[in-house]
Amino acid sequence: MNDIKKMTEAALMSALFVVGTIFFVSTGLGYTFYLDFIVPIFFVVICLKCDFKYSILAGVTSLVITGLVLGNIGTAIWASQSVILGIICGMLLQNDTTIMDDLVYGSILSVLLMVFVDIYASKLIGYSFMQEFKGYIKFLNNNEVANIMYYLLIAMFPFGMMFSVYYLGLIFSNKLKILKNNSKRKYNIIKNFRTYSRFIGCSKKVFYGCSIYLLIFQIFKFINIEINNTYLITISTCVGYLCAYFVVRDGYNVIQNYILSKYQKVSYARYMSLGTILILLLAFKVAIILIILFNTVLDKRIDIRVRQSYILDKLMN
């Protein structure tokens, strides 16, 4: 009986999605905003309300009907990216993971999704996100800086989209009163972010997974192992930048918490912040190595990530 109810709800919401898509695309009202934000948030709600399998069924059915009615391949591709992104965020919200773990998983999956969609979009409709980003940096004379900016733009775009959908999906789902268990817990953390921000971090599995990826990535560069496929180069480099960001952000936060709890002096934490910024600016790779080493020692000696998670749970309760 419960499955029939979920299937019916998914069918009704699919019908609403089809009607909304046809209206917005046909009239041109809010075309980009609708496909980029409303569609993925809509499928976050479907995923939280109707579970994963009915969300997939609703997504496939809606896209097929929309594509047949509109006869626009570009719109179908664009909408499919938004639908998949919404389902990804909906699944992450339901998982028993930390918010930072969700952002890591979601960012990497979003990069893969963007590249995958870009491959088909460039072949079918002649539009490519990557070519557009190249146009933004063509005026830079330094090739090394241009390459860094190019991959940063590609990494930041899906990360920004995923974070926006994740956050707005939580807000709208709470308004609809469909949050429960893990998703409700994550909403409460986001709602009280100022209070809990110090203790929001990655799990050990995710932090050291990102660290190992960075290590392998640097080894490949050091021994000059070349990847000839443009898309594989793009994915590996963008994922490397994302991993570096999360390692620095999370590792720095852990070290700062340790200094504040051990010495009870804000000035020490400020000196550490200045030192970290200087090392990041002067020797970025060295800074990452030091952050990983310090975190490894702290996890071995006092299991600091488990303690942070315990403190967060205690504050919430």
mmCIF file of N, CA and C in Angstrom, residues 214-272:
data_model
loop_
_atom_site.group_PDB
_atom_site.id
_atom_site.type_symbol
_atom_site.label_atom_id
_atom_site.label_comp_id
_atom_site.label_asym_id
_atom_site.label_seq_id
_atom_site.Cartn_x
_atom_site.Cartn_y
_atom_site.Cartn_z
ATOM 1 N N LEU A 214 45.180 12.800 -3.970
ATOM 2 C CA LEU A 214 46.167 13.846 -4.251
ATOM 3 C C LEU A 214 47.565 13.264 -4.373
ATOM 4 N N LEU A 215 47.900 12.291 -3.517
ATOM 5 C CA LEU A 215 49.203 11.651 -3.571
ATOM 6 C C LEU A 215 49.407 10.931 -4.902
ATOM 7 N N ILE A 216 48.407 10.153 -5.303
ATOM 8 C CA ILE A 216 48.494 9.419 -6.578
ATOM 9 C C ILE A 216 48.567 10.397 -7.749
ATOM 10 N N PHE A 217 47.790 11.460 -7.677
ATOM 11 C CA PHE A 217 47.773 12.477 -8.733
ATOM 12 C C PHE A 217 49.153 13.109 -8.907
ATOM 13 N N GLN A 218 49.823 13.414 -7.792
ATOM 14 C CA GLN A 218 51.157 14.007 -7.857
ATOM 15 C C GLN A 218 52.205 12.999 -8.335
ATOM 16 N N ILE A 219 52.061 11.734 -7.960
ATOM 17 C CA ILE A 219 52.989 10.697 -8.423
ATOM 18 C C ILE A 219 52.895 10.559 -9.941
ATOM 19 N N PHE A 220 51.681 10.566 -10.459
ATOM 20 C CA PHE A 220 51.480 10.476 -11.913
ATOM 21 C C PHE A 220 52.149 11.648 -12.627
ATOM 22 N N LYS A 221 52.031 12.845 -12.047
ATOM 23 C CA LYS A 221 52.655 14.018 -12.659
ATOM 24 C C LYS A 221 54.177 13.944 -12.560
ATOM 25 N N PHE A 222 54.672 13.429 -11.429
ATOM 26 C CA PHE A 222 56.114 13.370 -11.203
ATOM 27 C C PHE A 222 56.804 12.400 -12.172
ATOM 28 N N ILE A 223 56.168 11.260 -12.420
ATOM 29 C CA ILE A 223 56.799 10.265 -13.310
ATOM 30 C C ILE A 223 56.316 10.423 -14.756
ATOM 31 N N ASN A 224 55.647 11.558 -15.016
ATOM 32 C CA ASN A 224 55.246 11.929 -16.380
ATOM 33 C C ASN A 224 54.361 10.891 -17.072
ATOM 34 N N ILE A 225 53.401 10.362 -16.332
ATOM 35 C CA ILE A 225 52.402 9.487 -16.951
ATOM 36 C C ILE A 225 51.359 10.378 -17.609
ATOM 37 N N GLU A 226 51.232 10.294 -18.918
ATOM 38 C CA GLU A 226 50.353 11.173 -19.665
ATOM 39 C C GLU A 226 49.016 10.490 -19.974
ATOM 40 N N ILE A 227 47.947 11.270 -19.884
ATOM 41 C CA ILE A 227 46.612 10.812 -20.272
ATOM 42 C C ILE A 227 46.236 11.570 -21.536
ATOM 43 N N ASN A 228 45.955 10.840 -22.584
ATOM 44 C CA ASN A 228 45.717 11.476 -23.877
ATOM 45 C C ASN A 228 44.280 11.960 -24.057
ATOM 46 N N ASN A 229 43.349 11.350 -23.325
ATOM 47 C CA ASN A 229 41.951 11.732 -23.474
ATOM 48 C C ASN A 229 41.664 13.049 -22.753
ATOM 49 N N THR A 230 41.121 14.012 -23.494
ATOM 50 C CA THR A 230 40.867 15.348 -22.931
ATOM 51 C C THR A 230 39.906 15.308 -21.758
ATOM 52 N N TYR A 231 38.860 14.491 -21.882
ATOM 53 C CA TYR A 231 37.851 14.444 -20.830
ATOM 54 C C TYR A 231 38.396 13.784 -19.565
ATOM 55 N N LEU A 232 39.236 12.749 -19.721
ATOM 56 C CA LEU A 232 39.837 12.112 -18.546
ATOM 57 C C LEU A 232 40.796 13.064 -17.836
ATOM 58 N N ILE A 233 41.536 13.850 -18.626
ATOM 59 C CA ILE A 233 42.423 14.864 -18.041
ATOM 60 C C ILE A 233 41.602 15.883 -17.249
ATOM 61 N N THR A 234 40.497 16.317 -17.838
ATOM 62 C CA THR A 234 39.635 17.305 -17.185
ATOM 63 C C THR A 234 39.073 16.768 -15.877
ATOM 64 N N ILE A 235 38.571 15.529 -15.917
ATOM 65 C CA ILE A 235 37.984 14.930 -14.712
ATOM 66 C C ILE A 235 39.031 14.765 -13.618
ATOM 67 N N SER A 236 40.189 14.185 -13.961
ATOM 68 C CA SER A 236 41.223 13.928 -12.955
ATOM 69 C C SER A 236 41.753 15.226 -12.345
ATOM 70 N N THR A 237 41.936 16.259 -13.169
ATOM 71 C CA THR A 237 42.462 17.531 -12.666
ATOM 72 C C THR A 237 41.438 18.248 -11.795
ATOM 73 N N CYS A 238 40.185 18.285 -12.244
ATOM 74 C CA CYS A 238 39.140 18.962 -11.466
ATOM 75 C C CYS A 238 38.898 18.265 -10.139
ATOM 76 N N VAL A 239 38.878 16.938 -10.152
ATOM 77 C CA VAL A 239 38.715 16.185 -8.906
ATOM 78 C C VAL A 239 39.902 16.455 -7.980
ATOM 79 N N GLY A 240 41.105 16.581 -8.560
ATOM 80 C CA GLY A 240 42.284 16.913 -7.760
ATOM 81 C C GLY A 240 42.146 18.262 -7.076
ATOM 82 N N TYR A 241 41.642 19.263 -7.790
ATOM 83 C CA TYR A 241 41.445 20.588 -7.201
ATOM 84 C C TYR A 241 40.399 20.539 -6.084
ATOM 85 N N LEU A 242 39.326 19.797 -6.323
ATOM 86 C CA LEU A 242 38.288 19.675 -5.298
ATOM 87 C C LEU A 242 38.817 18.963 -4.050
ATOM 88 N N CYS A 243 39.581 17.898 -4.264
ATOM 89 C CA CYS A 243 40.164 17.176 -3.128
ATOM 90 C C CYS A 243 41.116 18.073 -2.347
ATOM 91 N N ALA A 244 41.906 18.864 -3.062
ATOM 92 C CA ALA A 244 42.832 19.780 -2.390
ATOM 93 C C ALA A 244 42.069 20.790 -1.535
ATOM 94 N N TYR A 245 40.973 21.300 -2.071
ATOM 95 C CA TYR A 245 40.171 22.265 -1.303
ATOM 96 C C TYR A 245 39.632 21.640 -0.025
ATOM 97 N N PHE A 246 39.046 20.459 -0.137
ATOM 98 C CA PHE A 246 38.431 19.828 1.034
ATOM 99 C C PHE A 246 39.487 19.390 2.054
ATOM 100 N N VAL A 247 40.647 18.947 1.590
ATOM 101 C CA VAL A 247 41.721 18.565 2.507
ATOM 102 C C VAL A 247 42.207 19.779 3.288
ATOM 103 N N VAL A 248 42.425 20.887 2.581
ATOM 104 C CA VAL A 248 42.899 22.111 3.252
ATOM 105 C C VAL A 248 41.829 22.633 4.212
ATOM 106 N N ARG A 249 40.608 22.720 3.745
ATOM 107 C CA ARG A 249 39.528 23.260 4.568
ATOM 108 C C ARG A 249 39.303 22.416 5.814
ATOM 109 N N ASP A 250 39.171 21.112 5.624
ATOM 110 C CA ASP A 250 38.852 20.233 6.743
ATOM 111 C C ASP A 250 40.057 20.039 7.662
ATOM 112 N N GLY A 251 41.232 19.861 7.060
ATOM 113 C CA GLY A 251 42.437 19.664 7.865
ATOM 114 C C GLY A 251 42.772 20.874 8.711
ATOM 115 N N TYR A 252 42.637 22.053 8.125
ATOM 116 C CA TYR A 252 42.887 23.287 8.865
ATOM 117 C C TYR A 252 41.908 23.427 10.034
ATOM 118 N N ASN A 253 40.648 23.106 9.787
ATOM 119 C CA ASN A 253 39.625 23.214 10.821
ATOM 120 C C ASN A 253 39.924 22.294 12.004
ATOM 121 N N VAL A 254 40.387 21.088 11.712
ATOM 122 C CA VAL A 254 40.728 20.126 12.764
ATOM 123 C C VAL A 254 41.899 20.633 13.608
ATOM 124 N N ILE A 255 42.931 21.125 12.956
ATOM 125 C CA ILE A 255 44.106 21.636 13.680
ATOM 126 C C ILE A 255 43.726 22.836 14.542
ATOM 127 N N GLN A 256 42.903 23.719 13.997
ATOM 128 C CA GLN A 256 42.455 24.894 14.752
ATOM 129 C C GLN A 256 41.662 24.482 15.988
ATOM 130 N N ASN A 257 40.783 23.509 15.838
ATOM 131 C CA ASN A 257 40.003 23.029 16.990
ATOM 132 C C ASN A 257 40.908 22.450 18.069
ATOM 133 N N TYR A 258 41.921 21.723 17.633
ATOM 134 C CA TYR A 258 42.853 21.134 18.595
ATOM 135 C C TYR A 258 43.598 22.218 19.375
ATOM 136 N N ILE A 259 44.082 23.239 18.688
ATOM 137 C CA ILE A 259 44.823 24.323 19.343
ATOM 138 C C ILE A 259 43.920 25.069 20.327
ATOM 139 N N LEU A 260 42.687 25.354 19.905
ATOM 140 C CA LEU A 260 41.762 26.075 20.788
ATOM 141 C C LEU A 260 41.404 25.263 22.029
ATOM 142 N N SER A 261 41.213 23.949 21.837
ATOM 143 C CA SER A 261 40.832 23.117 22.990
ATOM 144 C C SER A 261 42.002 22.857 23.931
ATOM 145 N N LYS A 262 43.210 22.771 23.382
ATOM 146 C CA LYS A 262 44.375 22.451 24.224
ATOM 147 C C LYS A 262 44.903 23.668 24.977
ATOM 148 N N TYR A 263 45.012 24.819 24.261
ATOM 149 C CA TYR A 263 45.649 25.985 24.869
ATOM 150 C C TYR A 263 44.658 27.055 25.329
ATOM 151 N N GLN A 264 43.397 26.977 24.862
ATOM 152 C CA GLN A 264 42.359 27.923 25.279
ATOM 153 C C GLN A 264 42.739 29.369 24.991
ATOM 154 N N LYS A 265 43.464 29.581 23.880
ATOM 155 C CA LYS A 265 43.875 30.937 23.510
ATOM 156 C C LYS A 265 43.583 31.174 22.037
ATOM 157 N N VAL A 266 42.748 32.182 21.780
ATOM 158 C CA VAL A 266 42.376 32.503 20.399
ATOM 159 C C VAL A 266 43.582 33.028 19.623
ATOM 160 N N SER A 267 44.507 33.716 20.323
ATOM 161 C CA SER A 267 45.685 34.278 19.652
ATOM 162 C C SER A 267 46.522 33.188 18.995
ATOM 163 N N TYR A 268 46.643 32.028 19.634
ATOM 164 C CA TYR A 268 47.400 30.925 19.041
ATOM 165 C C TYR A 268 46.768 30.465 17.728
ATOM 166 N N ALA A 269 45.446 30.406 17.732
ATOM 167 C CA ALA A 269 44.738 30.002 16.521
ATOM 168 C C ALA A 269 44.933 31.030 15.406
ATOM 169 N N ARG A 270 44.983 32.300 15.772
ATOM 170 C CA ARG A 270 45.211 33.351 14.770
ATOM 171 C C ARG A 270 46.610 33.274 14.183
ATOM 172 N N TYR A 271 47.607 33.018 15.040
ATOM 173 C CA TYR A 271 48.980 32.862 14.540
ATOM 174 C C TYR A 271 49.072 31.666 13.593
ATOM 175 N N MET A 272 48.366 30.589 13.966
ATOM 176 C CA MET A 272 48.357 29.407 13.109
ATOM 177 C C MET A 272 47.701 29.711 11.761
#
